[in-house]
mmCIF file of C-alpha atoms in Angstrom:
data_model
loop_
_atom_site.group_PDB
_atom_site.id
_atom_site.type_symbol
_atom_site.label_atom_id
_atom_site.label_comp_id
_atom_site.label_asym_id
_atom_site.label_seq_id
_atom_site.Cartn_x
_atom_site.Cartn_y
_atom_site.Cartn_z
ATOM 1 C CA MET A 88 166.028 38.433 46.645
ATOM 2 C CA GLU A 89 168.662 40.896 47.809
ATOM 3 C CA SER A 90 172.237 40.092 46.863
ATOM 4 C CA PRO A 91 174.766 39.895 49.709
ATOM 5 C CA MET A 92 177.864 42.067 49.771
ATOM 6 C CA SER A 93 180.625 40.849 47.503
ATOM 7 C CA ILE A 94 183.867 39.650 49.065
ATOM 8 C CA GLU A 95 185.544 42.790 47.665
ATOM 9 C CA GLU A 96 183.018 45.051 49.404
ATOM 10 C CA ARG A 97 183.499 43.229 52.700
ATOM 11 C CA PHE A 98 187.260 43.512 52.312
ATOM 12 C CA PHE A 99 186.933 47.216 51.475
ATOM 13 C CA LEU A 100 184.999 47.889 54.694
ATOM 14 C CA GLN A 101 187.582 45.883 56.631
ATOM 15 C CA ILE A 102 190.298 48.160 55.238
ATOM 16 C CA LEU A 103 188.470 51.286 56.412
ATOM 17 C CA SER A 104 187.821 49.797 59.855
ATOM 18 C CA ASP A 105 191.453 48.691 60.244
ATOM 19 C CA PHE A 106 192.656 52.159 59.279
ATOM 20 C CA LEU A 107 190.430 53.885 61.839
ATOM 21 C CA HIS A 108 191.692 51.486 64.522
ATOM 22 C CA ASN A 109 195.300 52.028 63.399
ATOM 23 C CA ARG A 110 195.910 48.341 62.822
ATOM 24 C CA SER A 111 197.300 46.406 59.868
ATOM 25 C CA THR A 112 195.035 44.785 57.307
ATOM 26 C CA GLN A 113 195.474 41.101 56.582
ATOM 27 C CA PRO A 114 194.931 39.820 53.033
ATOM 28 C CA PHE A 115 191.839 37.724 52.406
ATOM 29 C CA SER A 116 192.556 34.115 51.575
ATOM 30 C CA ALA A 117 190.124 34.198 48.659
ATOM 31 C CA SER A 118 191.005 35.674 45.284
ATOM 32 C CA LEU A 119 190.004 39.338 45.008
ATOM 33 C CA ASP A 120 188.984 41.501 42.065
ATOM 34 C CA TRP A 121 191.428 44.388 42.492
ATOM 35 C CA ASN A 122 189.830 46.303 39.652
ATOM 36 C CA LEU A 123 186.650 46.495 41.740
ATOM 37 C CA ILE A 124 188.506 47.301 44.964
ATOM 38 C CA SER A 125 190.463 50.078 43.241
ATOM 39 C CA ARG A 126 187.294 51.491 41.699
ATOM 40 C CA LEU A 127 185.518 51.549 45.069
ATOM 41 C CA ALA A 128 188.501 53.326 46.659
ATOM 42 C CA LYS A 129 188.540 55.931 43.897
ATOM 43 C CA GLU A 130 184.767 56.539 44.089
ATOM 44 C CA GLN A 131 184.906 56.885 47.887
ATOM 45 C CA GLN A 132 188.134 58.963 47.695
ATOM 46 C CA VAL A 133 190.152 56.679 49.974
ATOM 47 C CA GLU A 134 192.850 55.478 47.561
ATOM 48 C CA GLY A 135 195.573 56.618 49.953
ATOM 49 C CA ILE A 136 194.055 54.554 52.755
ATOM 50 C CA LEU A 137 193.795 51.499 50.489
ATOM 51 C CA PHE A 138 197.462 51.791 49.515
ATOM 52 C CA THR A 139 198.648 52.324 53.095
ATOM 53 C CA GLN A 140 196.719 49.349 54.441
ATOM 54 C CA CYS A 141 197.455 46.914 51.597
ATOM 55 C CA GLN A 142 200.756 47.958 50.038
ATOM 56 C CA SER A 143 202.538 44.736 51.071
ATOM 57 C CA PHE A 144 200.152 42.566 49.032
ATOM 58 C CA ILE A 145 198.727 44.792 46.276
ATOM 59 C CA PRO A 146 199.123 42.970 42.939
ATOM 60 C CA PRO A 147 201.883 44.408 40.711
ATOM 61 C CA SER A 148 199.263 45.259 38.069
ATOM 62 C CA HIS A 149 197.663 47.792 40.464
ATOM 63 C CA PHE A 150 200.582 48.856 42.651
ATOM 64 C CA SER A 151 201.855 51.761 40.543
ATOM 65 C CA ARG A 152 198.474 53.437 40.072
ATOM 66 C CA LEU A 153 197.514 53.129 43.750
ATOM 67 C CA ALA A 154 200.966 54.363 44.821
ATOM 68 C CA GLN A 155 200.451 57.373 42.571
ATOM 69 C CA GLY A 156 197.048 58.054 44.188
ATOM 70 C CA TYR A 157 198.669 57.782 47.633
ATOM 71 C CA SER A 158 201.452 60.235 46.694
ATOM 72 C CA LYS A 159 198.948 62.661 45.204
ATOM 73 C CA THR A 160 196.868 62.560 48.402
ATOM 74 C CA LEU A 161 199.931 63.414 50.524
ATOM 75 C CA PHE A 162 201.018 66.141 48.096
ATOM 76 C CA TYR A 163 197.679 67.957 48.122
ATOM 77 C CA TYR A 164 197.375 67.676 51.897
ATOM 78 C CA ALA A 165 200.831 69.222 52.418
ATOM 79 C CA ASN A 166 200.064 72.051 49.992
ATOM 80 C CA ARG A 167 196.690 72.735 51.583
ATOM 81 C CA ALA A 168 198.258 72.703 55.056
ATOM 82 C CA ALA A 169 200.849 75.294 54.006
ATOM 83 C CA LEU A 170 198.181 77.433 52.381
ATOM 84 C CA LEU A 171 195.934 77.170 55.421
ATOM 85 C CA ASP A 172 198.748 78.256 57.713
ATOM 86 C CA GLU A 173 199.416 81.277 55.513
ATOM 87 C CA ILE A 174 195.762 82.352 55.512
ATOM 88 C CA THR A 175 195.117 81.794 59.220
ATOM 89 C CA THR A 176 198.287 83.678 60.167
ATOM 90 C CA ILE A 177 197.044 86.756 58.295
ATOM 91 C CA MET A 178 193.517 86.422 59.712
ATOM 92 C CA LYS A 179 194.903 86.249 63.247
ATOM 93 C CA ASP A 180 197.164 89.239 62.598
ATOM 94 C CA GLU A 181 194.122 91.124 61.276
ATOM 95 C CA SER A 182 192.057 90.007 64.335
ATOM 96 C CA ILE A 183 189.415 88.419 62.090
ATOM 97 C CA PRO A 184 187.396 85.790 64.001
ATOM 98 C CA TYR A 185 186.987 82.515 62.123
ATOM 99 C CA PHE A 186 186.724 78.786 62.600
ATOM 100 C CA LEU A 187 187.088 75.739 60.372
ATOM 101 C CA VAL A 188 184.629 72.905 59.889
ATOM 102 C CA LYS A 189 184.981 69.407 58.421
ATOM 103 C CA GLY A 190 188.143 68.841 56.375
ATOM 104 C CA PHE A 191 191.281 69.822 58.226
ATOM 105 C CA THR A 192 189.632 69.903 61.635
ATOM 106 C CA ILE A 193 188.415 66.312 61.297
ATOM 107 C CA ALA A 194 191.620 65.130 59.608
ATOM 108 C CA LYS A 195 193.570 65.795 62.808
ATOM 109 C CA LEU A 196 191.658 62.944 64.444
ATOM 110 C CA TYR A 197 192.573 60.337 61.823
ATOM 111 C CA PRO A 198 195.524 57.969 62.408
ATOM 112 C CA THR A 199 197.220 59.589 59.404
ATOM 113 C CA PRO A 200 195.649 63.038 58.908
ATOM 114 C CA ALA A 201 197.017 63.442 55.373
ATOM 115 C CA LEU A 202 194.952 60.469 54.179
ATOM 116 C CA ARG A 203 191.642 62.163 54.964
ATOM 117 C CA THR A 204 190.986 63.585 51.510
ATOM 118 C CA MET A 205 189.115 66.853 51.035
ATOM 119 C CA GLY A 206 187.929 68.957 48.130
ATOM 120 C CA ASP A 207 188.195 72.336 49.834
ATOM 121 C CA ILE A 208 188.890 74.186 53.074
ATOM 122 C CA ASP A 209 185.779 75.591 54.751
ATOM 123 C CA PHE A 210 186.150 78.828 56.712
ATOM 124 C CA VAL A 211 183.224 80.210 58.701
ATOM 125 C CA VAL A 212 183.316 83.955 59.423
ATOM 126 C CA HIS A 213 180.965 86.790 60.252
ATOM 127 C CA LYS A 214 179.224 88.112 57.153
ATOM 128 C CA ASP A 215 180.550 91.659 57.591
ATOM 129 C CA VAL A 216 184.208 90.562 57.223
ATOM 130 C CA LYS A 217 183.844 88.616 53.977
ATOM 131 C CA GLU A 218 184.989 91.598 51.895
ATOM 132 C CA ARG A 219 188.159 91.926 53.994
ATOM 133 C CA ILE A 220 188.903 88.230 53.522
ATOM 134 C CA HIS A 221 188.149 88.591 49.815
ATOM 135 C CA THR A 222 190.946 91.171 49.576
ATOM 136 C CA ILE A 223 193.337 88.985 51.596
ATOM 137 C CA LEU A 224 192.774 85.977 49.337
ATOM 138 C CA LEU A 225 193.187 88.015 46.143
ATOM 139 C CA ASN A 226 196.465 89.389 47.498
ATOM 140 C CA LEU A 227 197.608 85.796 48.105
ATOM 141 C CA GLY A 228 197.040 84.963 44.458
ATOM 142 C CA PHE A 229 193.621 83.342 44.656
ATOM 143 C CA GLU A 230 191.041 83.718 41.906
ATOM 144 C CA CYS A 231 187.459 84.342 43.025
ATOM 145 C CA HIS A 232 185.114 81.995 41.157
ATOM 146 C CA SER A 233 181.935 82.912 43.004
ATOM 147 C CA GLN A 234 180.656 85.597 45.339
ATOM 148 C CA TYR A 235 177.190 84.125 45.571
ATOM 149 C CA ASP A 236 175.407 85.154 48.762
ATOM 150 C CA GLN A 237 176.059 81.786 50.377
ATOM 151 C CA GLU A 238 179.658 80.585 50.119
ATOM 152 C CA TRP A 239 182.354 82.579 48.339
ATOM 153 C CA CYS A 240 184.701 80.264 46.400
ATOM 154 C CA TYR A 241 188.384 80.856 45.659
ATOM 155 C CA PHE A 242 190.955 78.769 43.778
ATOM 156 C CA LYS A 243 194.737 78.679 43.685
ATOM 157 C CA ASN A 244 196.872 75.879 42.217
ATOM 158 C CA LYS A 245 193.818 73.582 42.017
ATOM 159 C CA MET A 246 193.056 74.175 45.705
ATOM 160 C CA GLU A 247 189.717 75.588 46.793
ATOM 161 C CA ILE A 248 188.827 77.820 49.724
ATOM 162 C CA GLU A 249 185.187 78.422 50.654
ATOM 163 C CA ILE A 250 184.206 81.336 52.877
ATOM 164 C CA HIS A 251 180.894 80.835 54.694
ATOM 165 C CA HIS A 252 178.894 83.102 56.968
ATOM 166 C CA ALA A 253 176.544 80.268 57.959
ATOM 167 C CA LEU A 254 176.825 76.535 58.506
ATOM 168 C CA LEU A 255 173.559 75.685 56.765
ATOM 169 C CA TYR A 256 171.740 77.660 54.109
ATOM 170 C CA ASP A 257 168.126 77.828 53.056
ATOM 171 C CA ASN A 258 167.544 75.167 50.415
ATOM 172 C CA ALA A 259 165.407 72.114 49.732
ATOM 173 C CA ALA A 260 167.706 69.796 51.685
ATOM 174 C CA THR A 261 167.721 71.631 55.033
ATOM 175 C CA LEU A 262 165.034 72.223 57.623
ATOM 176 C CA ASN A 263 164.290 75.543 59.311
ATOM 177 C CA THR A 264 164.838 74.116 62.798
ATOM 178 C CA HIS A 265 168.256 72.788 61.800
ATOM 179 C CA ARG A 266 169.378 76.098 60.293
ATOM 180 C CA THR A 267 168.091 78.215 63.187
ATOM 181 C CA PHE A 268 169.953 76.138 65.748
ATOM 182 C CA ILE A 269 173.304 75.512 64.044
ATOM 183 C CA ASN A 270 173.774 79.005 62.583
ATOM 184 C CA ASP A 271 173.655 80.480 66.085
ATOM 185 C CA CYS A 272 177.004 78.846 66.839
ATOM 186 C CA TRP A 273 179.456 81.620 67.645
ATOM 187 C CA SER A 274 178.971 81.275 71.400
ATOM 188 C CA TYR A 275 180.555 77.807 71.020
ATOM 189 C CA VAL A 276 183.726 79.190 69.401
ATOM 190 C CA HIS A 277 186.855 79.671 71.508
ATOM 191 C CA GLU A 278 190.210 80.788 70.079
ATOM 192 C CA ASN A 279 189.005 80.146 66.522
ATOM 193 C CA GLU A 280 187.898 76.595 67.274
ATOM 194 C CA LEU A 281 184.351 75.272 67.381
ATOM 195 C CA ASP A 282 183.481 73.191 70.435
ATOM 196 C CA TRP A 283 183.474 69.491 69.536
ATOM 197 C CA ASN A 284 179.954 68.895 70.836
ATOM 198 C CA ILE A 285 178.467 71.476 68.490
ATOM 199 C CA HIS A 286 180.835 70.443 65.684
ATOM 200 C CA PHE A 287 179.565 66.884 66.046
ATOM 201 C CA ILE A 288 175.973 68.114 65.785
ATOM 202 C CA PHE A 289 176.960 70.032 62.660
ATOM 203 C CA LEU A 290 178.525 66.920 61.105
ATOM 204 C CA LEU A 291 175.246 65.089 61.692
ATOM 205 C CA LEU A 292 173.221 67.940 60.154
ATOM 206 C CA HIS A 293 175.631 68.159 57.230
ATOM 207 C CA LEU A 294 175.361 64.414 56.623
ATOM 208 C CA HIS A 295 171.574 64.722 56.822
ATOM 209 C CA LYS A 296 171.699 67.440 54.143
ATOM 210 C CA HIS A 297 173.856 65.300 51.857
ATOM 211 C CA ILE A 298 171.663 62.228 52.204
ATOM 212 C CA MET A 299 168.620 64.355 51.392
ATOM 213 C CA TYR A 300 170.230 66.286 48.537
ATOM 214 C CA SER A 301 172.819 64.273 46.616
ATOM 215 C CA GLY A 302 173.770 61.262 48.691
ATOM 216 C CA ALA A 303 176.691 60.417 50.945
ATOM 217 C CA GLY A 304 179.636 58.045 51.000
ATOM 218 C CA PHE A 305 181.595 56.215 53.677
ATOM 219 C CA ARG A 306 183.953 59.142 54.329
ATOM 220 C CA GLN A 307 181.250 61.226 56.032
ATOM 221 C CA PHE A 308 180.410 58.301 58.302
ATOM 222 C CA MET A 309 184.132 57.841 58.996
ATOM 223 C CA ASP A 310 184.259 61.480 60.136
ATOM 224 C CA LEU A 311 181.528 60.774 62.680
ATOM 225 C CA ALA A 312 183.319 57.593 63.721
ATOM 226 C CA VAL A 313 186.648 59.294 64.500
ATOM 227 C CA VAL A 314 184.926 62.000 66.551
ATOM 228 C CA ILE A 315 183.129 59.307 68.574
ATOM 229 C CA GLN A 316 186.390 57.396 68.914
ATOM 230 C CA GLN A 317 188.817 60.236 69.642
ATOM 231 C CA ILE A 318 186.922 63.016 71.450
ATOM 232 C CA ASN A 319 186.379 61.968 75.061
ATOM 233 C CA THR A 320 184.754 65.281 76.009
ATOM 234 C CA LEU A 321 181.527 64.630 74.107
ATOM 235 C CA ASN A 322 178.552 65.324 76.364
ATOM 236 C CA TRP A 323 176.184 62.585 75.215
ATOM 237 C CA ASP A 324 173.264 63.740 77.375
ATOM 238 C CA TRP A 325 173.447 67.201 75.803
ATOM 239 C CA ILE A 326 173.968 65.742 72.327
ATOM 240 C CA TYR A 327 170.897 63.511 72.498
ATOM 241 C CA THR A 328 168.756 66.252 74.046
ATOM 242 C CA THR A 329 169.808 68.606 71.243
ATOM 243 C CA LEU A 330 169.194 65.964 68.579
ATOM 244 C CA SER A 331 165.769 65.261 70.048
ATOM 245 C CA ASN A 332 164.900 68.974 69.843
ATOM 246 C CA LEU A 333 166.014 68.911 66.210
ATOM 247 C CA GLY A 334 164.006 65.774 65.449
ATOM 248 C CA LEU A 335 167.201 63.919 64.578
ATOM 249 C CA ASP A 336 167.826 61.648 67.560
ATOM 250 C CA GLU A 337 166.413 58.437 66.075
ATOM 251 C CA THR A 338 168.107 59.171 62.760
ATOM 252 C CA ALA A 339 171.458 59.624 64.520
ATOM 253 C CA ARG A 340 170.983 56.369 66.430
ATOM 254 C CA THR A 341 170.505 54.625 63.076
ATOM 255 C CA TRP A 342 173.736 56.130 61.739
ATOM 256 C CA PHE A 343 175.587 55.170 64.919
ATOM 257 C CA GLY A 344 174.292 51.622 64.434
ATOM 258 C CA LEU A 345 175.753 51.598 60.925
ATOM 259 C CA ILE A 346 179.087 52.951 62.192
ATOM 260 C CA ALA A 347 179.208 50.146 64.757
ATOM 261 C CA ILE A 348 178.623 47.547 62.025
ATOM 262 C CA TRP A 349 181.020 49.012 59.458
ATOM 263 C CA PHE A 350 183.866 50.257 61.664
ATOM 264 C CA ASP A 351 183.407 48.625 65.084
ATOM 265 C CA ILE A 352 183.231 52.058 66.734
ATOM 266 C CA HIS A 353 180.397 52.432 69.213
ATOM 267 C CA ALA A 354 178.359 55.444 70.312
ATOM 268 C CA PRO A 355 175.979 55.290 73.307
ATOM 269 C CA GLU A 356 172.419 54.313 72.413
ATOM 270 C CA ALA A 357 173.245 53.220 68.863
ATOM 271 C CA ALA A 358 170.295 51.479 67.215
ATOM 272 C CA SER A 359 170.229 47.752 66.590
ATOM 273 C CA LEU A 360 169.498 47.362 62.899
ATOM 274 C CA SER A 361 168.082 44.454 60.947
ATOM 275 C CA ASP A 362 170.268 42.624 58.454
ATOM 276 C CA GLY A 363 167.972 43.822 55.658
ATOM 277 C CA GLN A 364 168.309 47.483 56.628
ATOM 278 C CA ILE A 365 172.097 47.236 56.968
ATOM 279 C CA LYS A 366 172.314 45.567 53.558
ATOM 280 C CA LYS A 367 170.156 48.170 51.811
ATOM 281 C CA VAL A 368 171.977 51.157 53.287
ATOM 282 C CA THR A 369 175.409 49.631 52.639
ATOM 283 C CA GLU A 370 174.487 48.949 49.018
ATOM 284 C CA LYS A 371 173.295 52.542 48.673
ATOM 285 C CA ILE A 372 176.498 53.978 50.149
ATOM 286 C CA PHE A 373 178.607 51.871 47.800
ATOM 287 C CA ALA A 374 176.491 53.023 44.837
ATOM 288 C CA ASN A 375 176.708 56.687 45.874
ATOM 289 C CA GLY A 376 180.443 57.262 45.801
ATOM 290 C CA VAL A 377 181.762 59.953 48.103
ATOM 291 C CA PHE A 378 178.988 62.523 47.489
ATOM 292 C CA GLY A 379 176.265 60.522 45.779
ATOM 293 C CA PHE A 380 177.043 61.642 42.240
ATOM 294 C CA HIS A 381 177.872 58.139 41.009
ATOM 295 C CA ASP A 382 174.298 56.958 41.501
ATOM 296 C CA LYS A 383 172.000 58.349 38.789
ATOM 297 C CA LYS A 384 168.999 57.609 41.006
ATOM 298 C CA ASN A 385 169.982 60.670 43.062
ATOM 299 C CA GLN A 386 169.656 63.105 40.160
ATOM 300 C CA ASN A 387 166.238 64.548 41.030
ATOM 301 C CA ASN A 388 166.678 64.420 44.798
ATOM 302 C CA GLN A 389 166.389 68.197 45.087
ATOM 303 C CA SER A 390 162.846 68.216 43.716
ATOM 304 C CA PHE A 391 161.930 65.165 45.764
ATOM 305 C CA ASN A 392 163.173 66.799 48.973
ATOM 306 C CA ALA A 393 161.271 70.009 48.327
ATOM 307 C CA ILE A 394 158.082 67.985 47.864
ATOM 308 C CA TYR A 395 158.835 65.533 50.680
ATOM 309 C CA THR A 396 159.355 68.266 53.276
ATOM 310 C CA SER A 397 156.351 70.334 52.145
ATOM 311 C CA ARG A 398 152.947 70.231 53.826
ATOM 312 C CA TYR A 399 151.384 70.797 50.389
ATOM 313 C CA PRO A 400 153.316 68.490 48.026
ATOM 314 C CA GLN A 401 151.233 69.041 44.870
ATOM 315 C CA LEU A 402 151.524 72.815 45.141
ATOM 316 C CA LYS A 403 155.238 72.482 45.797
ATOM 317 C CA MET A 404 155.672 70.348 42.660
ATOM 318 C CA LEU A 405 153.831 72.952 40.592
ATOM 319 C CA GLN A 406 155.958 75.721 42.092
ATOM 320 C CA ARG A 407 159.198 73.861 41.319
ATOM 321 C CA THR A 408 158.080 73.129 37.760
ATOM 322 C CA LEU A 409 157.455 76.841 37.219
ATOM 323 C CA LEU A 410 160.833 77.701 38.747
ATOM 324 C CA VAL A 411 162.554 75.303 36.353
ATOM 325 C CA PHE A 412 161.371 77.399 33.411
ATOM 326 C CA PHE A 413 161.187 80.752 35.226
ATOM 327 C CA PRO A 414 164.035 80.666 37.790
ATOM 328 C CA SER A 415 164.288 83.293 40.496
ATOM 329 C CA TYR A 416 166.777 86.154 40.498
ATOM 330 C CA ASP A 417 168.795 84.493 43.292
ATOM 331 C CA ALA A 418 169.071 81.284 41.266
ATOM 332 C CA VAL A 419 170.586 82.931 38.175
ATOM 333 C CA CYS A 420 172.419 86.084 39.258
ATOM 334 C CA HIS A 421 175.637 84.201 40.108
ATOM 335 C CA ILE A 422 175.748 82.207 36.824
ATOM 336 C CA ASP A 423 178.220 83.564 34.272
ATOM 337 C CA HIS A 424 175.810 83.266 31.323
ATOM 338 C CA TYR A 425 173.342 85.569 33.063
ATOM 339 C CA SER A 426 175.700 87.924 34.883
ATOM 340 C CA PHE A 427 174.116 90.888 33.076
ATOM 341 C CA VAL A 428 171.142 90.612 35.456
ATOM 342 C CA LYS A 429 173.200 91.116 38.617
ATOM 343 C CA GLY A 430 171.879 94.151 40.460
ATOM 344 C CA LYS A 431 169.118 94.567 37.866
ATOM 345 C CA LYS A 432 166.218 92.382 38.919
ATOM 346 C CA TRP A 433 163.983 94.054 36.362
ATOM 347 C CA LEU A 434 165.991 92.237 33.640
ATOM 348 C CA LEU A 435 164.900 88.811 34.933
ATOM 349 C CA PRO A 436 162.337 88.282 32.092
ATOM 350 C CA ALA A 437 165.205 88.820 29.628
ATOM 351 C CA VAL A 438 167.089 85.986 31.364
ATOM 352 C CA TRP A 439 164.089 83.679 30.925
ATOM 353 C CA ILE A 440 163.889 84.448 27.189
ATOM 354 C CA TYR A 441 167.664 84.175 26.646
ATOM 355 C CA ARG A 442 167.766 80.948 28.663
ATOM 356 C CA ALA A 443 164.937 79.439 26.593
ATOM 357 C CA PHE A 444 166.608 80.246 23.257
ATOM 358 C CA ARG A 445 169.999 79.094 24.515
ATOM 359 C CA GLY A 446 168.558 75.789 25.752
ATOM 360 C CA ILE A 447 166.657 75.120 22.518
ATOM 361 C CA ARG A 448 169.700 75.982 20.387
ATOM 362 C CA HIS A 449 172.005 73.637 22.316
ATOM 363 C CA ASP A 450 169.768 70.734 23.326
ATOM 364 C CA GLY A 451 166.344 71.232 21.753
ATOM 365 C CA ILE A 452 163.537 69.022 22.949
ATOM 366 C CA GLN A 453 165.893 66.895 25.049
ATOM 367 C CA ARG A 454 166.599 69.936 27.204
ATOM 368 C CA ILE A 455 162.901 70.475 27.856
ATOM 369 C CA LYS A 456 162.415 66.805 28.733
ATOM 370 C CA ALA A 457 165.356 66.918 31.141
ATOM 371 C CA LEU A 458 163.992 70.037 32.849
ATOM 372 C CA LEU A 459 160.564 68.474 33.280
ATOM 373 C CA LYS A 460 162.077 65.258 34.582
ATOM 374 C CA SER A 461 164.083 67.219 37.157
ATOM 375 C CA SER A 462 160.948 68.759 38.664
ATOM 376 C CA LEU A 463 158.162 66.193 38.225
ATOM 377 C CA ILE A 464 158.250 63.206 40.554
ATOM 378 C CA SER A 465 156.025 60.205 39.862
ATOM 379 C CA SER A 466 154.338 58.446 42.771
ATOM 380 C CA LYS A 467 156.450 55.346 42.062
ATOM 381 C CA VAL A 468 159.738 57.269 42.213
ATOM 382 C CA PHE A 469 158.537 59.199 45.257
ATOM 383 C CA LYS A 470 157.766 55.966 47.107
ATOM 384 C CA LYS A 471 161.194 54.501 46.304
ATOM 385 C CA LYS A 472 163.041 57.619 47.435
ATOM 386 C CA LYS A 473 160.977 57.798 50.596
ATOM 387 C CA GLN A 474 161.961 54.195 51.367
ATOM 388 C CA VAL A 475 165.645 55.044 50.892
ATOM 389 C CA LEU A 476 165.347 57.825 53.482
ATOM 390 C CA GLU A 477 163.523 55.526 55.888
ATOM 391 C CA ASN A 478 166.349 52.997 55.563
ATOM 392 C CA PHE A 479 168.643 55.797 56.765
ATOM 393 C CA GLY A 480 166.307 56.488 59.681
ATOM 394 C CA ILE A 481 164.884 59.699 58.179
ATOM 395 C CA LYS A 482 161.106 59.875 58.437
ATOM 396 C CA GLY A 483 158.269 62.376 57.990
ATOM 397 C CA GLU A 484 160.066 65.722 58.144
ATOM 398 C CA HIS A 485 158.420 69.015 57.232
ATOM 399 C CA LYS A 486 159.794 72.513 56.921
#
């Protein structure tokens, strides 16, 4: 028998809903486990929201720590905002086209933008200007931690900037149709801002990728909720036609149904969900944390997704098992341990040998077991993961 949500989980969702509606939160009459509530807020990265909504009745034993989390959230937002202004000013002066996705763009829609936490700032640019931006960021004191072909990552004072030339990349968690559509997005950009209709589609595709790959938390659903709530120029006929072409319309209706239940924010044509489905998905989101890393059941999602979206699952499993022990050039060239192979594909066999000896020296047989476990999916595990996706409205997709 499935266990119902705890009173703390129900209260936690009430806090998030109240925040999105810009209304005060009333304390529950029942006694609450504030250790659990605080842990949920930390895992979902909404400690600032919890403090703002509940500061008048937070127990003294938890007040100081939550106040510190709130202050830290405001501090990092202010620093990121100043840094963003500095970068965008230079990019505009240099006439470099760009636009932002997620993060700061979505935060503007929240009742208190500074309380929408974020790990990085995502710039999207044309591929041929990435070197120019690389120079700009180095001159501003950033350190480049990765120039992998996909996103280029830069850090300064514990703040991260990611430079992208595409919105979705080719990996096990994305579908060809999704990438082809969303990466042809520049016609929707005006004065360095992405049209909200296409941005909303991207948020849905990005959430889809996270659910498939590592998992997702409430914050990504809150992002969808504030766009639905705040952007009155959404063209719902176009959105649903586009989602239908992408094979994502029924999935999106499921997510809109969840948003209606959790946050009392309603999109047109949201699905009516059974109590059992709502309970299972809610439990999964709580278990995930903000990006799914808190739930160990998500650890081999990448292999599962590659098999799940393949028309030939057994061959795909064999291929992935081989790649675990004999990774491709693209998979290793950006890793510091194997940087000697960069630009020298003919040295790839040397990487395989070095990697094998390094793994055996550090972890021995446990390393081999972990690698096999990451690529081989039993029918029992496959069935369970498939059911999780179906609870989220994701069914039968193939690359």
